PDB file of C-alpha atoms in Angstrom:
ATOM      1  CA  UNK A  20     118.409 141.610 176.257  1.00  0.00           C
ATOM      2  CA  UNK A  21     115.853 140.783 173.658  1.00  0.00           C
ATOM      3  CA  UNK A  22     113.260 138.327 174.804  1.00  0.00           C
ATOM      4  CA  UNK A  23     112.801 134.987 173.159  1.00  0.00           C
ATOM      5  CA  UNK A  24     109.750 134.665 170.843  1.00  0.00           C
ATOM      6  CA  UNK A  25     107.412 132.224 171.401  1.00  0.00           C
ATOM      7  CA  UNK A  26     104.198 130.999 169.429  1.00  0.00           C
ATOM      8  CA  UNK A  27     101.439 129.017 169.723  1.00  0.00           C
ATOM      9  CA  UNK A  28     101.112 125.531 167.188  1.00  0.00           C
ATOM     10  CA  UNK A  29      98.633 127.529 164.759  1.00  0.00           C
ATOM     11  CA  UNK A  30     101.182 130.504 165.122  1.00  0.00           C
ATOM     12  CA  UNK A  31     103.670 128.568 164.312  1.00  0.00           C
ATOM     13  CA  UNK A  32     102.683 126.755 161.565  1.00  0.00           C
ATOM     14  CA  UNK A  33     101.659 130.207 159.811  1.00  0.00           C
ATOM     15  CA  UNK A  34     104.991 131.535 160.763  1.00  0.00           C
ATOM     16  CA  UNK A  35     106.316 128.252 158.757  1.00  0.00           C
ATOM     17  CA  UNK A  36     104.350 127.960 155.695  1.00  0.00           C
ATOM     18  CA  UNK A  37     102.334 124.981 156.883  1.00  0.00           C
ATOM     19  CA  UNK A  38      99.350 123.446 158.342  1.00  0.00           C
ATOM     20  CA  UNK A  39      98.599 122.410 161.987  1.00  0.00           C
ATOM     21  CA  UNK A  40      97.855 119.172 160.390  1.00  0.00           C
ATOM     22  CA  UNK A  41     101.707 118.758 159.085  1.00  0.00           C
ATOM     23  CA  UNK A  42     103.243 120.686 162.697  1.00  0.00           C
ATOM     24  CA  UNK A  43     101.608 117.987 164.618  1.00  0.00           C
ATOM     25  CA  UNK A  44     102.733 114.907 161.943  1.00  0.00           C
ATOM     26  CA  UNK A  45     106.513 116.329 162.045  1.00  0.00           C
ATOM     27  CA  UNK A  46     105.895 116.741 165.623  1.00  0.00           C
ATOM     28  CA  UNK A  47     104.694 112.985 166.019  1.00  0.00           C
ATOM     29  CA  UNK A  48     107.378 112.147 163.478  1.00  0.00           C
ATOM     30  CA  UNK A  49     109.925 113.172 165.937  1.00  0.00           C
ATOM     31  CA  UNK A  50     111.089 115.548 163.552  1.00  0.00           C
ATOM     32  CA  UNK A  51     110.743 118.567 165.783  1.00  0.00           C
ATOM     33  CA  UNK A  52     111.420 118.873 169.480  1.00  0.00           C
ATOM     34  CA  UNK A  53     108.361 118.795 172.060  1.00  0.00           C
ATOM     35  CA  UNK A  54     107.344 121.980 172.918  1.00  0.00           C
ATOM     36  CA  UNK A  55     107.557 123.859 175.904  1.00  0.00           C
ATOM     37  CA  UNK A  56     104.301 123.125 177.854  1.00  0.00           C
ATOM     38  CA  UNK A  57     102.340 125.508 180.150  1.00  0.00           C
ATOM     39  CA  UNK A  58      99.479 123.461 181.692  1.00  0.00           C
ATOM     40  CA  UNK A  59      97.358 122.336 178.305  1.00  0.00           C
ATOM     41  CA  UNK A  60      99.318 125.157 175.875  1.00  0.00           C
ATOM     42  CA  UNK A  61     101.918 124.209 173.776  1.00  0.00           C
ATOM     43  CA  UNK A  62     104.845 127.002 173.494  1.00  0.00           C
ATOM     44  CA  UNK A  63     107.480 126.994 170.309  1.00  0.00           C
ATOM     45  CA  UNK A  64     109.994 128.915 169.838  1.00  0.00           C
ATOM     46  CA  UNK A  65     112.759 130.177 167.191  1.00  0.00           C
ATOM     47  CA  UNK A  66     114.276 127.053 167.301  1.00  0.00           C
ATOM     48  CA  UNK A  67     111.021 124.960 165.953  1.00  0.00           C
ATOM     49  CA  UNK A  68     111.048 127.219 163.482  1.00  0.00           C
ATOM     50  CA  UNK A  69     114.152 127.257 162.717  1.00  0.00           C
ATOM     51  CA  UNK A  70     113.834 123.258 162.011  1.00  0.00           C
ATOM     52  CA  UNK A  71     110.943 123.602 160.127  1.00  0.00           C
ATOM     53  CA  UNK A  72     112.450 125.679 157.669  1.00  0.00           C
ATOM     54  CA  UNK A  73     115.138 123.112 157.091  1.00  0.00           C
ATOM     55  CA  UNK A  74     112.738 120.287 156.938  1.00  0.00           C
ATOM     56  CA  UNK A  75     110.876 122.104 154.264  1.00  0.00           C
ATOM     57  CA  UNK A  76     114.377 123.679 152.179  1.00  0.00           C
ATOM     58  CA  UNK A  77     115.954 119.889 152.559  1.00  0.00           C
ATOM     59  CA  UNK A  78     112.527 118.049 151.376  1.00  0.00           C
ATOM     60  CA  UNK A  79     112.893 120.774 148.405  1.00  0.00           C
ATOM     61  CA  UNK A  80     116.145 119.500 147.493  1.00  0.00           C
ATOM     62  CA  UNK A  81     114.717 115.679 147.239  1.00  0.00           C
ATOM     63  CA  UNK A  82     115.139 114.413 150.584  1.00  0.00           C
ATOM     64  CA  UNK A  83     112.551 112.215 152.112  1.00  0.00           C
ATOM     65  CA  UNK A  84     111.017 112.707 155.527  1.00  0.00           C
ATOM     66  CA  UNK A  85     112.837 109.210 156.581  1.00  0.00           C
ATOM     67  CA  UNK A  86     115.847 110.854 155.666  1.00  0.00           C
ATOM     68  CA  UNK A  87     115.257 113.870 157.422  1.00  0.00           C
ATOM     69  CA  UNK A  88     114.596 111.929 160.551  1.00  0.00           C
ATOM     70  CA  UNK A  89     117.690 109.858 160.202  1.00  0.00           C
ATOM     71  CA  UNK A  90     119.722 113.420 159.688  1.00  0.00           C
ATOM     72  CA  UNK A  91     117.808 114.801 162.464  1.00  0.00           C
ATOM     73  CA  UNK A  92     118.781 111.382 165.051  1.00  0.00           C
ATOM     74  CA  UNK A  93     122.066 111.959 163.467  1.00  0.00           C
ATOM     75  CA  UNK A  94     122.640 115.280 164.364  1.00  0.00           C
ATOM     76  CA  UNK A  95     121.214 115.281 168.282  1.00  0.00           C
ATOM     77  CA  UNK A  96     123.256 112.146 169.051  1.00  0.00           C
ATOM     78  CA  UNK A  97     126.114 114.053 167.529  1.00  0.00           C
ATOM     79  CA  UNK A  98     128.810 116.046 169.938  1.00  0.00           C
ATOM     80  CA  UNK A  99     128.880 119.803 170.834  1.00  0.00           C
ATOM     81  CA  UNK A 100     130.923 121.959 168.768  1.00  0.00           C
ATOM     82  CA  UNK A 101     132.867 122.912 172.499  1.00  0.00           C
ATOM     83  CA  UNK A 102     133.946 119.073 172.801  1.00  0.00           C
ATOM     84  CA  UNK A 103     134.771 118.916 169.512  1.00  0.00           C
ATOM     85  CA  UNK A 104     136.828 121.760 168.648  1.00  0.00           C
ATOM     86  CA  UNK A 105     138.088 122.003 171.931  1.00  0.00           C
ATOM     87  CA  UNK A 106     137.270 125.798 172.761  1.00  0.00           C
ATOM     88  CA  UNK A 107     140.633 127.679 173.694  1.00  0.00           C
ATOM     89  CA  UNK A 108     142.889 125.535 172.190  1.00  0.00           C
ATOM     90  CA  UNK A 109     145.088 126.654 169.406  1.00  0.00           C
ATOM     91  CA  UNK A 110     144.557 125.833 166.129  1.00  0.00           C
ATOM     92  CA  UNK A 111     145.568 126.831 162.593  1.00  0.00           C
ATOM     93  CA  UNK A 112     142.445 125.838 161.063  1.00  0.00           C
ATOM     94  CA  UNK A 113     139.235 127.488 160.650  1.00  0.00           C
ATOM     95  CA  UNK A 114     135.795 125.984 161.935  1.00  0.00           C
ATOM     96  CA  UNK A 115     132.760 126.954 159.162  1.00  0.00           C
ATOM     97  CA  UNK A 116     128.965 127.321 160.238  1.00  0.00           C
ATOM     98  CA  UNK A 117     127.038 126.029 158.287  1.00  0.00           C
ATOM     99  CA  UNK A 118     122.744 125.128 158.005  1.00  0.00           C
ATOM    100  CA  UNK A 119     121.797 121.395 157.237  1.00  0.00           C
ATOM    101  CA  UNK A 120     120.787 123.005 153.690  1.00  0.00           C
ATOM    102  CA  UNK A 121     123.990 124.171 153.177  1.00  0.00           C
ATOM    103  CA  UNK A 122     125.985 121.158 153.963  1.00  0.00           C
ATOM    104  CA  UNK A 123     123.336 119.230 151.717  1.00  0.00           C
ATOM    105  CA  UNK A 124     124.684 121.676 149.017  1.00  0.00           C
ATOM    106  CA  UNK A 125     128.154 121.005 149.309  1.00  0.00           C
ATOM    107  CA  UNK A 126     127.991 117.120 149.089  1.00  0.00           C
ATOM    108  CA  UNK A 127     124.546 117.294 146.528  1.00  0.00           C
ATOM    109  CA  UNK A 128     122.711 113.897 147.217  1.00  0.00           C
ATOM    110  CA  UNK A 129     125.482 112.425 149.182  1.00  0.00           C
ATOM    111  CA  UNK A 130     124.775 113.922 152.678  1.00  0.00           C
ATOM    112  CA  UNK A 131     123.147 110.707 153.677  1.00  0.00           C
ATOM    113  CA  UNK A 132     122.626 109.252 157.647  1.00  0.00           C
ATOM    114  CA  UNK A 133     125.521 107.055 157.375  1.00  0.00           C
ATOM    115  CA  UNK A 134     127.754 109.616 155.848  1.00  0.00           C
ATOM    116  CA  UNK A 135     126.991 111.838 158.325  1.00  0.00           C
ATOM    117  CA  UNK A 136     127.113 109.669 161.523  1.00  0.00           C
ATOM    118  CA  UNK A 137     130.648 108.808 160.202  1.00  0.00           C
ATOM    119  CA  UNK A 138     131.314 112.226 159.929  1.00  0.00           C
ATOM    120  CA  UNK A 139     130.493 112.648 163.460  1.00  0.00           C
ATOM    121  CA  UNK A 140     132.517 110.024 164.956  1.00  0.00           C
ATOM    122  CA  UNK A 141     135.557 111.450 163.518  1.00  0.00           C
ATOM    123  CA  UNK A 142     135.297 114.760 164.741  1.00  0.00           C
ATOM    124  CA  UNK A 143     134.550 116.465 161.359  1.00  0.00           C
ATOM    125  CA  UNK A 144     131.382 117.852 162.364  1.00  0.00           C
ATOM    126  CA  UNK A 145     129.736 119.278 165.335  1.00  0.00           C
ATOM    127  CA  UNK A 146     126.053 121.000 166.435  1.00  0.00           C
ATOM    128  CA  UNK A 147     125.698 123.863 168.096  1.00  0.00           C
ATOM    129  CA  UNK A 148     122.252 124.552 168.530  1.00  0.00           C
ATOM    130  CA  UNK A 149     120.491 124.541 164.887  1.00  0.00           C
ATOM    131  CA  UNK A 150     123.671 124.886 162.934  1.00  0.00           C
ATOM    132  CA  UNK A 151     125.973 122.037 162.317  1.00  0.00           C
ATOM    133  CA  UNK A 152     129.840 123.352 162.485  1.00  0.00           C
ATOM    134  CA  UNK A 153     132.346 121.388 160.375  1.00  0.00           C
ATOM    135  CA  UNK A 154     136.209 121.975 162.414  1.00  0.00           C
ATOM    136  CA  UNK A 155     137.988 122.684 159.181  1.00  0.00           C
ATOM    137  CA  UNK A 156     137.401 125.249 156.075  1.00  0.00           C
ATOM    138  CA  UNK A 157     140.476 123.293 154.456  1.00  0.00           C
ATOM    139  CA  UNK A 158     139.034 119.677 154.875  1.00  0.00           C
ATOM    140  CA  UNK A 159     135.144 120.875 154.032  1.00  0.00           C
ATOM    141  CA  UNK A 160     136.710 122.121 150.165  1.00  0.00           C
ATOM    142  CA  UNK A 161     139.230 119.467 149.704  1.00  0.00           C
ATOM    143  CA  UNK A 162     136.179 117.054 150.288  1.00  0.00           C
ATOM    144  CA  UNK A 163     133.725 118.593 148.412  1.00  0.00           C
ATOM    145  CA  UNK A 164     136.384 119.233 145.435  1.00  0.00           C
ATOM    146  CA  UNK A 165     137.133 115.395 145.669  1.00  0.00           C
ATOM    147  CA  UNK A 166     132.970 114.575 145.555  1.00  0.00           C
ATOM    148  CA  UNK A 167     132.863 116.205 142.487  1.00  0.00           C
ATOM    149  CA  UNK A 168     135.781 114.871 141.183  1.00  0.00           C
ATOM    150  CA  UNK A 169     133.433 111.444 141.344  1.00  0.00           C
ATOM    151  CA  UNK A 170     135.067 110.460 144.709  1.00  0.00           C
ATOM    152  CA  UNK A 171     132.028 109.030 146.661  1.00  0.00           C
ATOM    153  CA  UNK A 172     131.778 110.566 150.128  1.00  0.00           C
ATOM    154  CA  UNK A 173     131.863 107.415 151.796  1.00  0.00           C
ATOM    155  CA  UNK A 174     135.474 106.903 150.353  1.00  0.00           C
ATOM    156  CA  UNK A 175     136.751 110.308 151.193  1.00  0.00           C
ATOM    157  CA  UNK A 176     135.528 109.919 154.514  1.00  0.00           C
ATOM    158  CA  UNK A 177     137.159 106.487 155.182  1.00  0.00           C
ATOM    159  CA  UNK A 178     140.471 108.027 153.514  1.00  0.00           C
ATOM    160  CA  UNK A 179     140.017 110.538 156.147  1.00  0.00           C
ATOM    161  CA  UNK A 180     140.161 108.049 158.702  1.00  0.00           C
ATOM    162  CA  UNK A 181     143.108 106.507 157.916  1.00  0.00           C
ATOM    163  CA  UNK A 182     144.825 109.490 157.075  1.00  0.00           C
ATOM    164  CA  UNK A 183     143.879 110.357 161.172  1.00  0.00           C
ATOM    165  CA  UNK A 184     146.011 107.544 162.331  1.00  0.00           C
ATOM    166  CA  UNK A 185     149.287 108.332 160.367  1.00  0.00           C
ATOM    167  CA  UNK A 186     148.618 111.649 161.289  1.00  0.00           C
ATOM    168  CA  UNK A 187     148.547 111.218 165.088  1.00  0.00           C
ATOM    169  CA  UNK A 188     150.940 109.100 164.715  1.00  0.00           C
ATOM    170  CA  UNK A 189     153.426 111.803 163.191  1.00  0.00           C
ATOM    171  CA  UNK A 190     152.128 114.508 165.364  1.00  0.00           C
ATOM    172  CA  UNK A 191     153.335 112.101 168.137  1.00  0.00           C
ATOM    173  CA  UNK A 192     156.544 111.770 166.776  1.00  0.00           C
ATOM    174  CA  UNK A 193     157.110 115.752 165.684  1.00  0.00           C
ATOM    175  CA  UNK A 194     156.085 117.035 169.340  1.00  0.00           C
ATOM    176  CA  UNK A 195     158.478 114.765 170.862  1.00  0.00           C
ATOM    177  CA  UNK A 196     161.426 115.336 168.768  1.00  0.00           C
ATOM    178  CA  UNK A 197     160.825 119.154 168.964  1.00  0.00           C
ATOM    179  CA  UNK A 198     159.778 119.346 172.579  1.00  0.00           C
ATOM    180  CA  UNK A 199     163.209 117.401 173.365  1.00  0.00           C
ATOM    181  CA  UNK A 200     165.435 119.309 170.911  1.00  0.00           C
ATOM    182  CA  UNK A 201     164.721 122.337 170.628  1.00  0.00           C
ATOM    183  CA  UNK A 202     166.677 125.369 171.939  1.00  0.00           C
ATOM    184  CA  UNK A 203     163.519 126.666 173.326  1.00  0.00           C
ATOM    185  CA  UNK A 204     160.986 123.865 173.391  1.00  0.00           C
ATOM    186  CA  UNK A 205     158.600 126.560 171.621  1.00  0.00           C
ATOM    187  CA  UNK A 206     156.706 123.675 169.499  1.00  0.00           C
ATOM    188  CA  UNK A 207     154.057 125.781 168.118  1.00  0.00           C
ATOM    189  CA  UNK A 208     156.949 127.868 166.834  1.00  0.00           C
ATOM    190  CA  UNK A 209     158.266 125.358 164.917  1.00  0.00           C
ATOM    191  CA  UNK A 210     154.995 123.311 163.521  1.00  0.00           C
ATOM    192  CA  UNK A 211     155.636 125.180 160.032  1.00  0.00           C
ATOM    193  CA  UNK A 212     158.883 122.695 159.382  1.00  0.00           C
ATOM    194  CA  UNK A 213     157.257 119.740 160.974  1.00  0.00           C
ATOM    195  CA  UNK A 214     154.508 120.254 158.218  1.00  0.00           C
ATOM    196  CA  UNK A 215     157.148 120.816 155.657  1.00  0.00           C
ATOM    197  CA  UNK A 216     158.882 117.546 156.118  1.00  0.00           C
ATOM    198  CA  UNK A 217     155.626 116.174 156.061  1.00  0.00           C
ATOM    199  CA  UNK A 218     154.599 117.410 152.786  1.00  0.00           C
ATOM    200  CA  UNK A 219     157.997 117.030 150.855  1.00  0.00           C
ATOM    201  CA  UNK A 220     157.730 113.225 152.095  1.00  0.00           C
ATOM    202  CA  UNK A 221     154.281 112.581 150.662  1.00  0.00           C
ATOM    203  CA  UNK A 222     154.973 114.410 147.473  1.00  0.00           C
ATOM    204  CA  UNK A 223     157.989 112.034 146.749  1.00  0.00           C
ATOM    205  CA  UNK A 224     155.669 109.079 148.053  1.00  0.00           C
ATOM    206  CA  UNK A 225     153.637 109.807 145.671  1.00  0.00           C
ATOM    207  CA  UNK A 226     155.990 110.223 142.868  1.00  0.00           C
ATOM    208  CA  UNK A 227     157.275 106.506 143.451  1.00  0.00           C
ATOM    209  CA  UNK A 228     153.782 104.925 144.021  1.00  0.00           C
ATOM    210  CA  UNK A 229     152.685 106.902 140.755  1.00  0.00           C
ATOM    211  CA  UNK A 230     156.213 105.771 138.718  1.00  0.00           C
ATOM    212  CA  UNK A 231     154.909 102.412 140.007  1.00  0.00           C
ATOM    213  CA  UNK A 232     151.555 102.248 138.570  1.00  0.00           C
ATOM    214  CA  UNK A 233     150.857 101.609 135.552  1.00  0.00           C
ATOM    215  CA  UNK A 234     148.883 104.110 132.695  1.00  0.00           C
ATOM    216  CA  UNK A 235     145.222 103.167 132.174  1.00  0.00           C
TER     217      UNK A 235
END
């Protein structure tokens, strides 16, 4: 097993493109975590670095240090990708890994501390470590394609909300109906007609609300 690399501040902050001077402002700024501490020296390691070269990629793309320590409260108060995904547990979506850069890039300018503490409430994204893990491929394109359809983030994300509560709702009623009824009671086996009725029941919803409103 490889060993873990660890450096000293000056190494560091060489490693990282910077001065002492800045390491020990982001360190004061809360921006990095303390160090590992050996009597009087000061140990880093990958993961120091690995935050300082998101602080410096995400002040690149025009955020402020104030920002990046709201992102980084954000992100430590936020769950573990285990609790949130719920690790052994079926599912027929797939969980993307992503860097705070990244995600910054999907949503450009809109990645903001309130966006993303909402996002972690409802279980859209996770951390694991330095990476932030968002549960679904599906949902992180749909809501990215709606952003730059002009759809604020904010909005897609309360949408998202309230789109949980029918949802439960109707996952309530499917596994109860199918779990009562069925020959086998194999309700995994049958989740591809539960999502059918689903989605031949919105598309006419839609069709009346649509028929209903009126042409700009």
């Amino acid at each position: 097993m490889k060993e873990a690399r660890e450096y000293r501040m000056e190494e560091l902050a060489e490693k990282a493109g910077i001065t002492v001077r800045t390491l020990r402002f982001y360190r004061e700024r809360g921006l990095i975590p303390p160090p590992r501490r050996e009597g009087r020296i000061a140990w880093y390691d990958e993961q120091h670095l690995a935050r300082l070269r998101t602080i410096a990629a995400l002040l690149e793309r025009g955020h402020t240090l104030n920002g990046i320590a709201d992102l980084a409260t954000a992100f430590e108060s936020g769950r573990d990708v285990g609790e949130v995904l719920g690790l052994g547990e079926p599912s027929e979506e797939t969980p993307v890994r992503l860097t705070p850069e990244a995600l910054a890039d999907y949503f450009e300018g809109q990645v903001t501390p309130e966006n993303l503490a909402t996002a972690l409430e409802l279980g859209y994204l996770a951390t694991d470590g330095e990476e932030i893990v968002h549960i679904s491929r599906r949902l992180l394109d749909v809501s990215a394609a709606l952003v730059r359809e002009g759809v604020p983030l904010s909005v897609v994300l309360e949408a998202g909300r309230r789109v949980r509560s029918h949802a439960e709702e109707l996952a309530e009623l499917f596994v109860d109906v199918l779990t009562t009824h069925s020959a086998d009671g194999q309700v995994d086996r049958l989740r591809p007609l539960a999502k059918s009725v689903v989605e031949a029941e919105l598309s006419m919803a839609m069709d009346r609300r649509l028929r209903r409103t009126p042409p700009a």
